[in-house]
PDB file of C-alpha atoms in Angstrom:
ATOM      1  CA  UNK O1173      46.456 -68.217   1.014  1.00  0.00           C
ATOM      2  CA  UNK O1174      43.563 -68.442  -1.174  1.00  0.00           C
ATOM      3  CA  UNK O1175      42.677 -65.850  -3.992  1.00  0.00           C
ATOM      4  CA  UNK O1176      39.018 -65.670  -4.852  1.00  0.00           C
ATOM      5  CA  UNK O1177      38.132 -64.463  -8.342  1.00  0.00           C
ATOM      6  CA  UNK O1178      34.708 -63.759  -9.703  1.00  0.00           C
ATOM      7  CA  UNK O1179      33.253 -66.343 -12.056  1.00  0.00           C
ATOM      8  CA  UNK O1180      29.771 -66.907 -13.417  1.00  0.00           C
ATOM      9  CA  UNK O1181      29.286 -70.043 -11.388  1.00  0.00           C
ATOM     10  CA  UNK O1182      30.984 -69.071  -8.092  1.00  0.00           C
ATOM     11  CA  UNK O1183      29.889 -71.384  -5.207  1.00  0.00           C
ATOM     12  CA  UNK O1184      29.572 -70.783  -1.560  1.00  0.00           C
ATOM     13  CA  UNK O1185      32.874 -69.647   0.013  1.00  0.00           C
ATOM     14  CA  UNK O1186      33.683 -70.479   3.622  1.00  0.00           C
ATOM     15  CA  UNK O1187      35.468 -67.343   4.894  1.00  0.00           C
ATOM     16  CA  UNK O1188      37.950 -67.879   7.740  1.00  0.00           C
ATOM     17  CA  UNK O1189      39.791 -64.532   7.387  1.00  0.00           C
ATOM     18  CA  UNK O1190      38.728 -60.988   6.488  1.00  0.00           C
ATOM     19  CA  UNK O1191      38.440 -60.267   2.857  1.00  0.00           C
ATOM     20  CA  UNK O1192      40.007 -57.259   0.666  1.00  0.00           C
ATOM     21  CA  UNK O1193      37.573 -56.979  -2.300  1.00  0.00           C
ATOM     22  CA  UNK O1194      39.225 -55.583  -5.387  1.00  0.00           C
ATOM     23  CA  UNK O1195      37.375 -53.953  -8.329  1.00  0.00           C
ATOM     24  CA  UNK O1196      39.441 -53.745 -11.544  1.00  0.00           C
ATOM     25  CA  UNK O1197      38.375 -53.138 -15.122  1.00  0.00           C
ATOM     26  CA  UNK O1198      39.319 -56.181 -17.251  1.00  0.00           C
ATOM     27  CA  UNK O1199      39.872 -59.856 -16.935  1.00  0.00           C
ATOM     28  CA  UNK O1200      43.579 -59.483 -17.525  1.00  0.00           C
ATOM     29  CA  UNK O1201      43.723 -56.816 -14.864  1.00  0.00           C
ATOM     30  CA  UNK O1202      42.060 -59.338 -12.615  1.00  0.00           C
ATOM     31  CA  UNK O1203      44.645 -61.923 -13.250  1.00  0.00           C
ATOM     32  CA  UNK O1204      47.632 -59.578 -12.894  1.00  0.00           C
ATOM     33  CA  UNK O1205      46.444 -57.732  -9.672  1.00  0.00           C
ATOM     34  CA  UNK O1206      45.055 -60.883  -8.219  1.00  0.00           C
ATOM     35  CA  UNK O1207      48.276 -62.870  -8.510  1.00  0.00           C
ATOM     36  CA  UNK O1208      50.504 -60.094  -7.032  1.00  0.00           C
ATOM     37  CA  UNK O1209      48.187 -58.758  -4.351  1.00  0.00           C
ATOM     38  CA  UNK O1210      47.552 -62.269  -3.052  1.00  0.00           C
ATOM     39  CA  UNK O1211      51.382 -62.648  -2.797  1.00  0.00           C
ATOM     40  CA  UNK O1212      51.804 -59.309  -1.110  1.00  0.00           C
ATOM     41  CA  UNK O1213      48.977 -59.697   1.409  1.00  0.00           C
ATOM     42  CA  UNK O1214      49.734 -63.293   2.333  1.00  0.00           C
ATOM     43  CA  UNK O1215      50.208 -64.085   6.045  1.00  0.00           C
ATOM     44  CA  UNK O1216      48.127 -61.193   7.157  1.00  0.00           C
ATOM     45  CA  UNK O1217      44.899 -63.117   8.008  1.00  0.00           C
ATOM     46  CA  UNK O1218      43.492 -61.643   4.892  1.00  0.00           C
ATOM     47  CA  UNK O1219      42.118 -63.045   1.639  1.00  0.00           C
ATOM     48  CA  UNK O1220      41.483 -61.347  -1.517  1.00  0.00           C
ATOM     49  CA  UNK O1221      38.567 -61.398  -3.916  1.00  0.00           C
ATOM     50  CA  UNK O1222      39.072 -59.724  -7.266  1.00  0.00           C
ATOM     51  CA  UNK O1223      36.060 -58.618  -9.422  1.00  0.00           C
ATOM     52  CA  UNK O1224      36.040 -56.699 -12.580  1.00  0.00           C
ATOM     53  CA  UNK O1225      33.780 -54.414 -14.491  1.00  0.00           C
ATOM     54  CA  UNK O1226      33.999 -51.194 -16.547  1.00  0.00           C
ATOM     55  CA  UNK O1227      31.953 -49.185 -14.114  1.00  0.00           C
ATOM     56  CA  UNK O1228      33.141 -45.555 -14.314  1.00  0.00           C
ATOM     57  CA  UNK O1229      32.262 -45.027 -18.038  1.00  0.00           C
ATOM     58  CA  UNK O1230      28.612 -45.069 -17.098  1.00  0.00           C
ATOM     59  CA  UNK O1231      26.754 -41.793 -16.632  1.00  0.00           C
ATOM     60  CA  UNK O1232      25.485 -41.178 -13.196  1.00  0.00           C
ATOM     61  CA  UNK O1233      25.112 -38.341 -10.706  1.00  0.00           C
ATOM     62  CA  UNK O1234      25.830 -40.749  -7.867  1.00  0.00           C
ATOM     63  CA  UNK O1235      28.829 -42.909  -8.595  1.00  0.00           C
ATOM     64  CA  UNK O1236      28.921 -44.172  -5.044  1.00  0.00           C
ATOM     65  CA  UNK O1237      25.632 -45.976  -5.992  1.00  0.00           C
ATOM     66  CA  UNK O1238      27.458 -47.733  -9.052  1.00  0.00           C
ATOM     67  CA  UNK O1239      30.092 -49.072  -6.534  1.00  0.00           C
ATOM     68  CA  UNK O1240      27.297 -50.152  -4.023  1.00  0.00           C
ATOM     69  CA  UNK O1241      25.508 -52.169  -6.744  1.00  0.00           C
ATOM     70  CA  UNK O1242      28.771 -53.823  -7.895  1.00  0.00           C
ATOM     71  CA  UNK O1243      29.702 -54.549  -4.270  1.00  0.00           C
ATOM     72  CA  UNK O1244      26.331 -56.097  -3.450  1.00  0.00           C
ATOM     73  CA  UNK O1245      26.286 -58.117  -6.617  1.00  0.00           C
ATOM     74  CA  UNK O1246      29.836 -59.519  -5.732  1.00  0.00           C
ATOM     75  CA  UNK O1247      28.671 -60.470  -2.245  1.00  0.00           C
ATOM     76  CA  UNK O1248      25.665 -62.267  -3.783  1.00  0.00           C
ATOM     77  CA  UNK O1249      27.715 -64.188  -6.296  1.00  0.00           C
ATOM     78  CA  UNK O1250      30.456 -65.135  -3.884  1.00  0.00           C
ATOM     79  CA  UNK O1251      28.122 -65.814  -0.875  1.00  0.00           C
ATOM     80  CA  UNK O1252      30.376 -63.518   1.276  1.00  0.00           C
ATOM     81  CA  UNK O1253      28.736 -61.676   4.024  1.00  0.00           C
ATOM     82  CA  UNK O1254      29.051 -57.864   4.326  1.00  0.00           C
ATOM     83  CA  UNK O1255      30.880 -58.338   7.612  1.00  0.00           C
ATOM     84  CA  UNK O1256      33.639 -60.472   5.894  1.00  0.00           C
ATOM     85  CA  UNK O1257      34.878 -57.490   3.847  1.00  0.00           C
ATOM     86  CA  UNK O1258      37.651 -55.413   5.514  1.00  0.00           C
ATOM     87  CA  UNK O1259      38.003 -52.994   2.668  1.00  0.00           C
ATOM     88  CA  UNK O1260      37.190 -52.164  -0.989  1.00  0.00           C
ATOM     89  CA  UNK O1261      40.073 -51.398  -3.363  1.00  0.00           C
ATOM     90  CA  UNK O1262      39.138 -50.057  -6.711  1.00  0.00           C
ATOM     91  CA  UNK O1263      41.764 -49.812  -9.498  1.00  0.00           C
ATOM     92  CA  UNK O1264      40.761 -47.890 -12.597  1.00  0.00           C
ATOM     93  CA  UNK O1265      42.462 -47.052 -16.001  1.00  0.00           C
ATOM     94  CA  UNK O1266      42.757 -43.356 -16.681  1.00  0.00           C
ATOM     95  CA  UNK O1267      42.511 -43.775 -20.470  1.00  0.00           C
ATOM     96  CA  UNK O1268      41.778 -40.483 -22.143  1.00  0.00           C
ATOM     97  CA  UNK O1269      39.729 -39.038 -19.302  1.00  0.00           C
ATOM     98  CA  UNK O1270      41.914 -36.059 -18.653  1.00  0.00           C
ATOM     99  CA  UNK O1271      42.779 -35.021 -22.097  1.00  0.00           C
ATOM    100  CA  UNK O1272      42.048 -31.512 -23.164  1.00  0.00           C
ATOM    101  CA  UNK O1273      39.845 -30.595 -26.154  1.00  0.00           C
ATOM    102  CA  UNK O1274      42.816 -29.269 -28.101  1.00  0.00           C
ATOM    103  CA  UNK O1275      44.389 -32.657 -27.935  1.00  0.00           C
ATOM    104  CA  UNK O1276      41.597 -34.334 -29.663  1.00  0.00           C
ATOM    105  CA  UNK O1277      41.891 -34.653 -33.497  1.00  0.00           C
ATOM    106  CA  UNK O1278      39.788 -36.009 -36.171  1.00  0.00           C
ATOM    107  CA  UNK O1279      41.991 -37.945 -38.593  1.00  0.00           C
ATOM    108  CA  UNK O1280      40.095 -40.216 -40.965  1.00  0.00           C
ATOM    109  CA  UNK O1281      43.126 -40.814 -43.204  1.00  0.00           C
ATOM    110  CA  UNK O1282      44.874 -42.881 -40.500  1.00  0.00           C
ATOM    111  CA  UNK O1283      44.687 -46.763 -40.270  1.00  0.00           C
ATOM    112  CA  UNK O1284      42.263 -47.759 -37.472  1.00  0.00           C
ATOM    113  CA  UNK O1285      42.504 -51.568 -37.669  1.00  0.00           C
ATOM    114  CA  UNK O1286      41.887 -52.375 -33.910  1.00  0.00           C
ATOM    115  CA  UNK O1287      39.903 -49.381 -32.518  1.00  0.00           C
ATOM    116  CA  UNK O1288      38.334 -46.229 -33.971  1.00  0.00           C
ATOM    117  CA  UNK O1289      40.861 -43.989 -32.127  1.00  0.00           C
ATOM    118  CA  UNK O1290      44.524 -44.097 -31.494  1.00  0.00           C
ATOM    119  CA  UNK O1291      46.896 -42.489 -28.866  1.00  0.00           C
ATOM    120  CA  UNK O1292      49.556 -40.362 -30.479  1.00  0.00           C
ATOM    121  CA  UNK O1293      52.294 -39.877 -27.868  1.00  0.00           C
ATOM    122  CA  UNK O1294      54.526 -37.982 -30.454  1.00  0.00           C
ATOM    123  CA  UNK O1295      52.066 -35.238 -31.041  1.00  0.00           C
ATOM    124  CA  UNK O1296      50.456 -35.503 -27.542  1.00  0.00           C
ATOM    125  CA  UNK O1297      46.988 -36.021 -28.917  1.00  0.00           C
ATOM    126  CA  UNK O1298      44.368 -38.634 -29.586  1.00  0.00           C
ATOM    127  CA  UNK O1299      43.314 -39.311 -33.190  1.00  0.00           C
ATOM    128  CA  UNK O1300      39.806 -40.346 -33.943  1.00  0.00           C
ATOM    129  CA  UNK O1301      38.456 -41.870 -37.173  1.00  0.00           C
ATOM    130  CA  UNK O1302      35.359 -39.625 -37.304  1.00  0.00           C
ATOM    131  CA  UNK O1303      33.436 -36.927 -35.375  1.00  0.00           C
ATOM    132  CA  UNK O1304      30.878 -39.573 -34.481  1.00  0.00           C
ATOM    133  CA  UNK O1305      33.344 -41.890 -33.000  1.00  0.00           C
ATOM    134  CA  UNK O1306      35.010 -38.958 -31.109  1.00  0.00           C
ATOM    135  CA  UNK O1307      31.676 -38.043 -29.569  1.00  0.00           C
ATOM    136  CA  UNK O1308      30.852 -41.520 -28.439  1.00  0.00           C
ATOM    137  CA  UNK O1309      34.230 -42.256 -26.853  1.00  0.00           C
ATOM    138  CA  UNK O1310      34.688 -38.797 -25.357  1.00  0.00           C
ATOM    139  CA  UNK O1311      31.211 -39.077 -23.833  1.00  0.00           C
ATOM    140  CA  UNK O1312      32.307 -42.294 -21.979  1.00  0.00           C
ATOM    141  CA  UNK O1313      35.659 -40.701 -20.964  1.00  0.00           C
ATOM    142  CA  UNK O1314      33.916 -37.555 -19.672  1.00  0.00           C
ATOM    143  CA  UNK O1315      31.701 -39.954 -17.596  1.00  0.00           C
ATOM    144  CA  UNK O1316      34.846 -41.588 -16.273  1.00  0.00           C
ATOM    145  CA  UNK O1317      36.470 -38.294 -15.407  1.00  0.00           C
ATOM    146  CA  UNK O1318      33.376 -37.045 -13.493  1.00  0.00           C
ATOM    147  CA  UNK O1319      33.007 -40.267 -11.561  1.00  0.00           C
ATOM    148  CA  UNK O1320      36.796 -40.398 -10.786  1.00  0.00           C
ATOM    149  CA  UNK O1321      36.639 -36.813  -9.420  1.00  0.00           C
ATOM    150  CA  UNK O1322      33.871 -37.812  -6.958  1.00  0.00           C
ATOM    151  CA  UNK O1323      35.159 -41.220  -6.055  1.00  0.00           C
ATOM    152  CA  UNK O1324      38.751 -40.248  -5.379  1.00  0.00           C
ATOM    153  CA  UNK O1325      37.367 -38.346  -2.431  1.00  0.00           C
ATOM    154  CA  UNK O1326      35.032 -41.135  -1.271  1.00  0.00           C
ATOM    155  CA  UNK O1327      36.141 -42.937   1.881  1.00  0.00           C
ATOM    156  CA  UNK O1328      33.365 -45.259   2.659  1.00  0.00           C
ATOM    157  CA  UNK O1329      30.959 -47.537   0.602  1.00  0.00           C
ATOM    158  CA  UNK O1330      28.226 -49.372   2.591  1.00  0.00           C
ATOM    159  CA  UNK O1331      30.105 -48.528   5.760  1.00  0.00           C
ATOM    160  CA  UNK O1332      33.290 -50.139   4.484  1.00  0.00           C
ATOM    161  CA  UNK O1333      36.579 -48.350   3.702  1.00  0.00           C
ATOM    162  CA  UNK O1334      36.873 -47.624  -0.061  1.00  0.00           C
ATOM    163  CA  UNK O1335      39.860 -46.178  -1.992  1.00  0.00           C
ATOM    164  CA  UNK O1336      40.140 -45.414  -5.673  1.00  0.00           C
ATOM    165  CA  UNK O1337      43.579 -46.066  -7.284  1.00  0.00           C
ATOM    166  CA  UNK O1338      44.619 -45.640 -10.802  1.00  0.00           C
ATOM    167  CA  UNK O1339      46.951 -46.875 -13.641  1.00  0.00           C
ATOM    168  CA  UNK O1340      47.744 -44.473 -16.474  1.00  0.00           C
ATOM    169  CA  UNK O1341      46.887 -44.934 -19.261  1.00  0.00           C
ATOM    170  CA  UNK O1342      46.121 -48.646 -18.637  1.00  0.00           C
ATOM    171  CA  UNK O1343      47.916 -51.656 -17.434  1.00  0.00           C
ATOM    172  CA  UNK O1344      49.670 -52.633 -20.719  1.00  0.00           C
ATOM    173  CA  UNK O1345      50.876 -48.998 -21.171  1.00  0.00           C
ATOM    174  CA  UNK O1346      52.344 -49.085 -17.589  1.00  0.00           C
ATOM    175  CA  UNK O1347      54.082 -52.292 -18.150  1.00  0.00           C
ATOM    176  CA  UNK O1348      55.594 -51.533 -21.588  1.00  0.00           C
ATOM    177  CA  UNK O1349      55.600 -47.824 -21.855  1.00  0.00           C
ATOM    178  CA  UNK O1350      53.817 -48.140 -25.194  1.00  0.00           C
ATOM    179  CA  UNK O1351      50.126 -47.064 -25.949  1.00  0.00           C
ATOM    180  CA  UNK O1352      49.511 -48.487 -29.418  1.00  0.00           C
ATOM    181  CA  UNK O1353      46.466 -50.721 -29.447  1.00  0.00           C
ATOM    182  CA  UNK O1354      47.074 -54.515 -29.078  1.00  0.00           C
ATOM    183  CA  UNK O1355      45.040 -57.487 -30.109  1.00  0.00           C
ATOM    184  CA  UNK O1356      43.451 -59.623 -27.368  1.00  0.00           C
ATOM    185  CA  UNK O1357      46.175 -62.162 -27.907  1.00  0.00           C
ATOM    186  CA  UNK O1358      48.928 -59.707 -27.638  1.00  0.00           C
ATOM    187  CA  UNK O1359      47.438 -58.218 -24.491  1.00  0.00           C
ATOM    188  CA  UNK O1360      47.338 -61.696 -23.002  1.00  0.00           C
ATOM    189  CA  UNK O1361      50.988 -62.399 -23.837  1.00  0.00           C
ATOM    190  CA  UNK O1362      52.026 -59.069 -22.253  1.00  0.00           C
ATOM    191  CA  UNK O1363      50.344 -59.825 -18.982  1.00  0.00           C
ATOM    192  CA  UNK O1364      51.287 -63.461 -18.867  1.00  0.00           C
ATOM    193  CA  UNK O1365      54.929 -62.523 -19.493  1.00  0.00           C
ATOM    194  CA  UNK O1366      54.807 -60.446 -16.330  1.00  0.00           C
ATOM    195  CA  UNK O1367      53.121 -63.051 -14.086  1.00  0.00           C
ATOM    196  CA  UNK O1368      55.074 -65.549 -11.889  1.00  0.00           C
ATOM    197  CA  UNK O1369      57.847 -63.012 -11.236  1.00  0.00           C
ATOM    198  CA  UNK O1370      59.082 -62.308  -7.698  1.00  0.00           C
ATOM    199  CA  UNK O1371      57.004 -60.009  -5.646  1.00  0.00           C
ATOM    200  CA  UNK O1372      59.855 -57.424  -5.782  1.00  0.00           C
ATOM    201  CA  UNK O1373      59.185 -57.027  -9.573  1.00  0.00           C
ATOM    202  CA  UNK O1374      55.669 -55.788  -8.573  1.00  0.00           C
ATOM    203  CA  UNK O1375      56.854 -53.632  -5.781  1.00  0.00           C
ATOM    204  CA  UNK O1376      59.560 -51.998  -7.702  1.00  0.00           C
ATOM    205  CA  UNK O1377      57.324 -51.446 -10.763  1.00  0.00           C
ATOM    206  CA  UNK O1378      54.951 -49.278  -8.971  1.00  0.00           C
ATOM    207  CA  UNK O1379      57.569 -47.480  -7.002  1.00  0.00           C
ATOM    208  CA  UNK O1380      59.166 -46.563 -10.275  1.00  0.00           C
ATOM    209  CA  UNK O1381      56.011 -45.385 -11.807  1.00  0.00           C
ATOM    210  CA  UNK O1382      54.553 -43.549  -8.852  1.00  0.00           C
ATOM    211  CA  UNK O1383      53.190 -40.124  -9.124  1.00  0.00           C
ATOM    212  CA  UNK O1384      53.399 -39.378  -5.417  1.00  0.00           C
ATOM    213  CA  UNK O1385      53.525 -40.983  -1.961  1.00  0.00           C
ATOM    214  CA  UNK O1386      50.588 -38.984  -0.961  1.00  0.00           C
ATOM    215  CA  UNK O1387      47.103 -40.015  -2.171  1.00  0.00           C
ATOM    216  CA  UNK O1388      45.506 -36.604  -2.728  1.00  0.00           C
ATOM    217  CA  UNK O1389      48.641 -35.249  -4.377  1.00  0.00           C
ATOM    218  CA  UNK O1390      48.778 -38.274  -6.738  1.00  0.00           C
ATOM    219  CA  UNK O1391      45.292 -37.400  -8.078  1.00  0.00           C
ATOM    220  CA  UNK O1392      46.281 -33.809  -8.565  1.00  0.00           C
ATOM    221  CA  UNK O1393      49.320 -34.920 -10.487  1.00  0.00           C
ATOM    222  CA  UNK O1394      47.448 -37.398 -12.863  1.00  0.00           C
ATOM    223  CA  UNK O1395      45.089 -34.722 -13.873  1.00  0.00           C
ATOM    224  CA  UNK O1396      48.142 -33.106 -15.474  1.00  0.00           C
ATOM    225  CA  UNK O1397      50.593 -35.942 -16.264  1.00  0.00           C
ATOM    226  CA  UNK O1398      48.250 -38.333 -18.092  1.00  0.00           C
ATOM    227  CA  UNK O1399      48.087 -35.988 -21.057  1.00  0.00           C
ATOM    228  CA  UNK O1400      51.879 -36.225 -21.355  1.00  0.00           C
ATOM    229  CA  UNK O1401      51.605 -40.118 -22.002  1.00  0.00           C
ATOM    230  CA  UNK O1402      53.863 -40.856 -19.161  1.00  0.00           C
ATOM    231  CA  UNK O1403      52.978 -44.240 -17.574  1.00  0.00           C
ATOM    232  CA  UNK O1404      52.123 -43.756 -13.923  1.00  0.00           C
ATOM    233  CA  UNK O1405      50.159 -45.037 -10.977  1.00  0.00           C
ATOM    234  CA  UNK O1406      49.454 -44.271  -7.268  1.00  0.00           C
ATOM    235  CA  UNK O1407      49.240 -48.064  -6.342  1.00  0.00           C
ATOM    236  CA  UNK O1408      52.689 -47.644  -4.740  1.00  0.00           C
ATOM    237  CA  UNK O1409      50.666 -46.125  -1.730  1.00  0.00           C
ATOM    238  CA  UNK O1410      48.506 -49.209  -1.256  1.00  0.00           C
ATOM    239  CA  UNK O1411      51.525 -51.629  -1.787  1.00  0.00           C
ATOM    240  CA  UNK O1412      53.567 -49.596   0.765  1.00  0.00           C
ATOM    241  CA  UNK O1413      50.754 -49.784   3.196  1.00  0.00           C
ATOM    242  CA  UNK O1414      50.847 -53.647   3.158  1.00  0.00           C
ATOM    243  CA  UNK O1415      54.584 -53.735   3.229  1.00  0.00           C
ATOM    244  CA  UNK O1416      54.786 -51.590   6.286  1.00  0.00           C
ATOM    245  CA  UNK O1417      52.193 -53.727   8.076  1.00  0.00           C
ATOM    246  CA  UNK O1418      53.964 -56.905   7.137  1.00  0.00           C
TER     247      UNK O1418
END
């Protein structure tokens, strides 16, 4: 089975099967989820096409329109037709989008070598280097929370099934249980170390980290559990859907 991934010079693709279009946040997310979902969905007369973009941190009153623009851009770059797409699967990082105000601390005395904020799982807070940095980052996270709250109830985009799933706080946190910032090289090592494993690794990982077997309940839980720094996801629901239909 072929896995289509977005690139800047994507050519015309001849599509023989229906396509599941994935939207993830980063390039490493694209590699990780592209690899395992292509394994999981094989032999189902389906192909996957994985795109990436940090869409949900943008301010908008209509997040569905953000997804529509990304979707149509993906079609144009890939030369897919709208009718080729069976469904849209969107996977977002939760980041700090559900943290409460009392968990946000200004701590300029700390070392911020990689980013101007740090997660502090011991004190259940997020430390920022300055008030300015806090305002900028919290603005993007508030946008993300507002967009998530609308899109987790969205069922169709451009007449195609759409579902928003999450990883909390982000993929490396889910894989290692650590939320200290990593360099780009370290992140790559973490992801590549987890690639090429048996598909049961992927299935078991998300079963172990699940918030719920119910989609709506999982979103209810992540609004509370992300602030406790417990790595979790609701991708078990999507994975089990394909396992049952295998």
